[in-house]
Amino acid sequence: MGFSSKPFSLFLHSLIFLTNLELIPLAKSVSNTDLVYKGCAKQAFSDPTGVYSQTLSALFNSLVSQSSKARYFNTTSGTGQTTISGLFQCRGDLNNAECYNCVNKLPQMANSLCGKTVAARVQLLGCYLLYEVSGFAQISGYEMLYKTCGSTNVAGVGFQERRDTAFTVLENGVVSGHGFYTTSYQDVYMLAQCEGDLGDSDCEDCVKSAVQRAQVECGSSISGQVYLHKCFISYNYYPNGVPRRSSSSSSSSSSSSSGTGGNTGKTVAIILGGAAGVGFLVICLLFTRNLMKKDDDI
């Protein structure tokens, strides 16, 4: 099934994201508001009267206000040629307060990273925002916006087979999870999320395309992320299991993740970091959050 026409066709093929990316700096702590990448249109809008700036500001205000109520929202602001379409989405395991705190950072970041461009997308660890001025053409939902593969390759046989089995579980699970799913299989931890306006069938197709990209692009790499226009996947391999480590996170949230076999409670090891070290820290953060939730339920 193909993607239905939507107003959020951010960028033409000539807008190459890989020339406009910011990678997350390796740090001692990880926050949902850490930058993963940015994509900025090279064309700035002409705004002698300030109408575009006012319209964009109104759009940002609408998106931020909705982020305390929902994990996904799309809307438009302005009229005619000054119409600007936009949306935000938060990671599926964030609660309303965490979603708001993440999205609230995005307007200022979009302005500082991209300036007054006719289209922009800013992806953080916990959420992303995109907008475009009226008139941009559609791109495929399968268009790859960003990818990264860990620098360490797994030696020996069996890893790729293990990872590919986990990928199959992920492809099926994202359908039952209605667009968000985390899982683990023999120490391979995975996450997939689709844009909130995708139906289950389109989401499955998008995730399958992202999986194929990861298999080709990352090979035997120990970790990888692939962001397509309408979905993303992430995986990380920990042969000794996810290390238990203290986290600065002060809250826990319910997760829509699911698992395989008897390991359901351990499948929120979500990999979102752009480098192996960052992936490790995010795994620890979210794994600890899950342990905190378990303790609250006792």
Coordinates of C-alpha atoms in Angstrom, one line a residue:
M1 CA 0.0 0.0 0.0
G2 CA 1.4 3.4 -0.9
F3 CA 1.4 6.6 1.2
S4 CA -1.5 8.9 0.9
S5 CA -1.0 12.5 -0.1
K6 CA -0.2 14.7 2.9
P7 CA 0.8 18.4 3.3
F8 CA 4.0 17.6 5.0
S9 CA 6.3 16.8 2.1
L10 CA 9.3 18.6 3.6
F11 CA 12.0 18.6 1.0
L12 CA 12.7 18.1 -2.6
H13 CA 15.3 15.6 -3.6
S14 CA 17.7 18.5 -4.2
L15 CA 17.7 19.3 -0.5
I16 CA 20.3 16.8 0.7
F17 CA 20.0 16.3 4.4
L18 CA 23.4 14.8 4.9
T19 CA 25.1 18.1 4.2
N20 CA 23.1 19.8 6.9
L21 CA 23.4 17.4 9.9
E22 CA 24.5 18.0 13.4
L23 CA 25.6 14.9 15.3
I24 CA 25.0 14.5 19.0
P25 CA 28.2 15.3 21.0
L26 CA 29.4 12.5 23.2
A27 CA 28.5 13.5 26.7
K28 CA 28.3 12.2 30.2
S29 CA 24.5 12.4 30.4
V30 CA 21.7 12.0 27.9
S31 CA 18.6 14.1 27.6
N32 CA 15.5 13.8 25.4
T33 CA 16.4 17.3 24.1
D34 CA 19.8 16.2 22.7
L35 CA 20.1 16.9 19.0
V36 CA 20.3 13.9 16.6
Y37 CA 20.2 15.8 13.3
K38 CA 18.8 18.8 11.5
G39 CA 17.7 19.3 8.0
C40 CA 17.3 22.9 6.7
A41 CA 16.1 24.0 3.3
K42 CA 18.7 26.1 1.5
Q43 CA 16.1 28.7 0.4
A44 CA 15.2 31.4 2.8
F45 CA 11.7 33.0 2.6
S46 CA 11.4 36.6 1.6
D47 CA 9.6 38.4 4.4
P48 CA 9.6 42.2 4.0
T49 CA 6.3 42.6 5.9
G50 CA 7.1 40.0 8.6
V51 CA 4.0 37.9 7.7
Y52 CA 5.9 34.6 7.3
S53 CA 7.6 35.2 10.7
Q54 CA 4.3 35.8 12.3
T55 CA 2.7 32.8 10.7
L56 CA 5.6 30.5 11.7
S57 CA 5.5 31.8 15.3
A58 CA 1.8 31.1 15.4
L59 CA 2.4 27.6 14.1
F60 CA 5.1 26.9 16.7
N61 CA 2.8 28.1 19.5
S62 CA 0.1 25.8 18.4
L63 CA 2.4 22.8 18.2
V64 CA 3.9 23.5 21.6
S65 CA 0.5 23.9 23.2
Q66 CA -0.7 20.6 21.9
S67 CA 2.4 18.7 23.0
S68 CA 1.1 18.6 26.6
K69 CA -1.9 16.6 25.4
A70 CA -0.7 14.4 22.6
R71 CA 2.5 12.7 21.3
Y72 CA 1.6 13.6 17.7
F73 CA -0.1 16.7 16.2
N74 CA -0.1 18.3 12.7
T75 CA -1.7 21.6 11.7
T76 CA -1.4 24.6 9.4
S77 CA -1.1 28.3 10.0
G78 CA -1.7 31.3 7.7
T79 CA -3.7 31.5 4.5
G80 CA -2.9 31.3 0.7
Q81 CA 0.7 31.6 -0.2
T82 CA 1.7 32.3 3.4
T83 CA 0.3 29.0 4.6
I84 CA 2.8 27.0 6.6
S85 CA 2.2 23.3 7.5
G86 CA 3.9 21.7 10.5
L87 CA 3.9 18.8 12.9
F88 CA 5.6 17.4 15.9
Q89 CA 6.0 13.8 17.3
C90 CA 7.3 12.5 20.5
R91 CA 8.9 9.1 21.1
G92 CA 6.2 6.6 22.1
D93 CA 7.4 6.0 25.6
L94 CA 7.3 9.7 26.8
N95 CA 4.5 10.9 29.0
N96 CA 2.7 14.3 28.4
A97 CA 5.0 16.3 30.5
E98 CA 8.2 14.9 28.9
C99 CA 6.7 15.4 25.5
Y100 CA 6.0 19.0 26.2
N101 CA 9.4 19.7 27.7
C102 CA 11.0 18.2 24.5
V103 CA 8.8 19.9 22.0
N104 CA 9.1 23.2 23.8
K105 CA 12.8 23.3 22.9
L106 CA 12.2 22.8 19.2
P107 CA 11.0 26.2 17.9
Q108 CA 14.1 28.0 19.3
M109 CA 16.4 25.3 18.0
A110 CA 14.8 25.4 14.6
N111 CA 15.3 29.1 14.4
S112 CA 18.9 29.0 15.6
L113 CA 19.9 26.0 13.5
C114 CA 18.1 26.8 10.3
G115 CA 17.1 30.5 10.4
K116 CA 14.3 31.7 8.2
T117 CA 14.2 28.8 5.8
V118 CA 11.2 27.7 3.9
A119 CA 11.3 24.3 5.4
A120 CA 13.1 22.6 8.3
R121 CA 13.2 19.4 10.4
V122 CA 14.9 19.1 13.7
Q123 CA 15.2 15.7 15.4
L124 CA 16.0 15.3 19.0
L125 CA 16.3 12.1 21.0
G126 CA 12.8 12.4 22.4
C127 CA 10.9 14.3 19.7
Y128 CA 11.0 16.1 16.4
L129 CA 9.4 19.0 14.6
L130 CA 9.1 19.8 10.9
Y131 CA 7.5 22.6 9.0
E132 CA 7.2 23.8 5.3
V133 CA 5.9 26.8 3.5
S134 CA 3.1 26.2 1.0
G135 CA 4.3 25.0 -2.4
F136 CA 6.8 22.2 -1.7
A137 CA 6.5 19.0 -3.7
Q138 CA 6.0 15.6 -2.2
I139 CA 8.9 13.3 -1.4
S140 CA 8.6 9.5 -0.8
G141 CA 7.9 8.4 2.7
Y142 CA 10.8 6.0 2.2
E143 CA 13.3 8.8 1.5
M144 CA 16.3 8.4 3.8
L145 CA 17.0 11.5 5.8
Y146 CA 19.8 10.3 8.1
K147 CA 21.6 7.2 9.0
T148 CA 24.5 6.3 11.3
C149 CA 26.2 3.0 12.0
G150 CA 28.4 2.1 15.0
S151 CA 32.1 2.1 14.3
T152 CA 32.6 -1.4 15.9
N153 CA 31.8 -4.5 13.8
V154 CA 30.8 -7.7 15.4
A155 CA 33.4 -10.5 14.8
G156 CA 32.4 -14.1 14.2
V157 CA 29.4 -15.7 12.7
G158 CA 25.8 -15.5 13.9
F159 CA 25.3 -11.9 14.7
Q160 CA 23.6 -10.8 11.5
E161 CA 21.3 -13.8 11.6
R162 CA 20.4 -12.9 15.2
R163 CA 19.9 -9.2 14.3
D164 CA 17.8 -10.1 11.3
T165 CA 15.5 -12.3 13.4
A166 CA 15.0 -9.4 15.7
F167 CA 14.3 -7.2 12.7
T168 CA 11.5 -9.6 11.7
V169 CA 10.0 -9.4 15.2
L170 CA 10.2 -5.6 15.0
E171 CA 8.5 -5.4 11.6
N172 CA 5.6 -7.5 13.0
G173 CA 5.5 -5.7 16.3
V174 CA 5.2 -2.2 15.0
V175 CA 1.9 -3.2 13.4
S176 CA 0.5 -4.5 16.7
G177 CA 2.0 -1.5 18.5
H178 CA 0.2 0.8 16.1
G179 CA 3.4 2.7 15.2
F180 CA 5.7 2.3 18.1
Y181 CA 7.5 -0.8 19.3
T182 CA 10.6 -1.9 21.2
T183 CA 11.9 -5.4 21.5
S184 CA 14.9 -7.5 22.3
Y185 CA 16.2 -10.8 20.9
Q186 CA 19.4 -12.5 22.2
D187 CA 20.9 -9.2 23.3
V188 CA 19.9 -7.3 20.2
Y189 CA 17.7 -4.3 21.3
M190 CA 15.5 -2.5 18.8
L191 CA 13.0 0.3 18.4
A192 CA 10.8 1.4 15.6
Q193 CA 8.4 4.4 15.3
C194 CA 6.3 5.7 12.5
E195 CA 4.9 9.1 11.9
G196 CA 1.5 9.4 13.6
D197 CA -0.6 9.8 10.5
L198 CA 0.5 6.4 9.0
G199 CA -1.9 3.5 9.0
D200 CA -0.6 0.1 10.2
S201 CA 0.1 -1.2 6.7
D202 CA 2.0 1.8 5.5
C203 CA 3.9 1.8 8.8
E204 CA 4.9 -1.8 8.3
D205 CA 6.1 -1.1 4.8
C206 CA 8.1 1.9 5.9
V207 CA 9.8 0.0 8.7
K208 CA 10.6 -2.8 6.3
S209 CA 12.3 -0.3 4.0
A210 CA 14.3 1.1 7.0
V211 CA 15.3 -2.4 8.0
Q212 CA 16.6 -3.1 4.5
R213 CA 18.6 0.1 4.6
A214 CA 20.1 -0.8 7.9
Q215 CA 21.1 -4.3 6.7
V216 CA 22.8 -2.8 3.6
E217 CA 24.3 0.3 5.1
C218 CA 25.4 -1.0 8.5
G219 CA 26.4 -4.6 7.7
S220 CA 27.9 -6.2 10.8
S221 CA 28.0 -2.9 12.8
I222 CA 27.1 -3.3 16.4
S223 CA 24.6 -0.5 16.3
G224 CA 22.7 1.6 13.8
Q225 CA 19.9 4.1 13.2
V226 CA 18.0 4.8 10.0
Y227 CA 15.6 7.7 9.7
L228 CA 13.3 7.7 6.8
H229 CA 10.8 10.5 6.0
K230 CA 7.9 8.7 7.7
C231 CA 9.6 6.3 10.2
F232 CA 12.8 5.4 11.9
I233 CA 14.5 2.3 13.4
S234 CA 17.3 1.9 15.8
Y235 CA 19.2 -1.2 17.0
N236 CA 22.1 -2.0 19.4
Y237 CA 23.8 -5.2 20.3
Y238 CA 25.0 -5.9 23.9
P239 CA 26.4 -9.4 24.1
N240 CA 26.6 -9.1 27.9
G241 CA 23.1 -7.6 28.3
V242 CA 22.2 -4.0 29.0
P243 CA 24.5 -2.7 31.7
R244 CA 22.7 -1.5 34.8
R245 CA 23.7 2.0 35.6
S246 CA 22.3 4.9 37.6
S247 CA 20.4 7.6 35.7
S248 CA 19.6 11.2 36.3
S249 CA 16.1 10.7 35.1
S250 CA 13.7 11.6 37.9
S251 CA 10.5 10.2 36.4
S252 CA 9.2 7.1 34.8
S253 CA 6.4 6.6 32.3
S254 CA 4.3 3.9 30.9
S255 CA 5.6 2.4 27.7
S256 CA 3.8 1.0 24.7
S257 CA 6.7 -1.3 24.1
S258 CA 6.2 -5.1 23.8
G259 CA 8.6 -8.0 23.9
T260 CA 9.2 -11.5 22.9
G261 CA 8.9 -14.6 25.1
G262 CA 9.3 -13.9 28.8
N263 CA 11.4 -10.8 28.3
T264 CA 8.6 -8.2 28.0
G265 CA 9.7 -6.2 31.0
K266 CA 13.2 -5.8 29.6
T267 CA 12.3 -4.6 26.1
V268 CA 12.5 -0.9 26.7
A269 CA 16.2 -0.8 26.0
I270 CA 15.7 1.9 23.3
I271 CA 18.6 2.8 21.1
L272 CA 18.6 6.4 19.8
G273 CA 22.1 7.6 20.2
G274 CA 24.0 8.8 17.1
A275 CA 27.3 7.2 18.3
A276 CA 28.0 4.0 20.2
G277 CA 28.7 5.9 23.4
V278 CA 25.5 7.9 23.2
G279 CA 23.5 4.8 22.3
F280 CA 24.9 3.2 25.5
L281 CA 23.8 6.1 27.7
V282 CA 20.3 6.2 26.2
I283 CA 20.0 2.4 26.8
C284 CA 21.0 2.9 30.4
L285 CA 18.6 5.8 30.8
L286 CA 15.5 4.0 29.5
F287 CA 16.4 0.7 31.0
T288 CA 16.7 2.3 34.4
R289 CA 13.3 4.1 33.8
N290 CA 11.7 0.7 33.3
L291 CA 13.2 -0.6 36.5
M292 CA 11.9 2.4 38.3
K293 CA 8.4 1.7 36.9
K294 CA 8.6 -1.9 38.0
D295 CA 9.5 -0.8 41.6
D296 CA 6.5 1.5 41.6
D297 CA 4.2 -1.3 40.6
I298 CA 5.3 -3.6 43.4

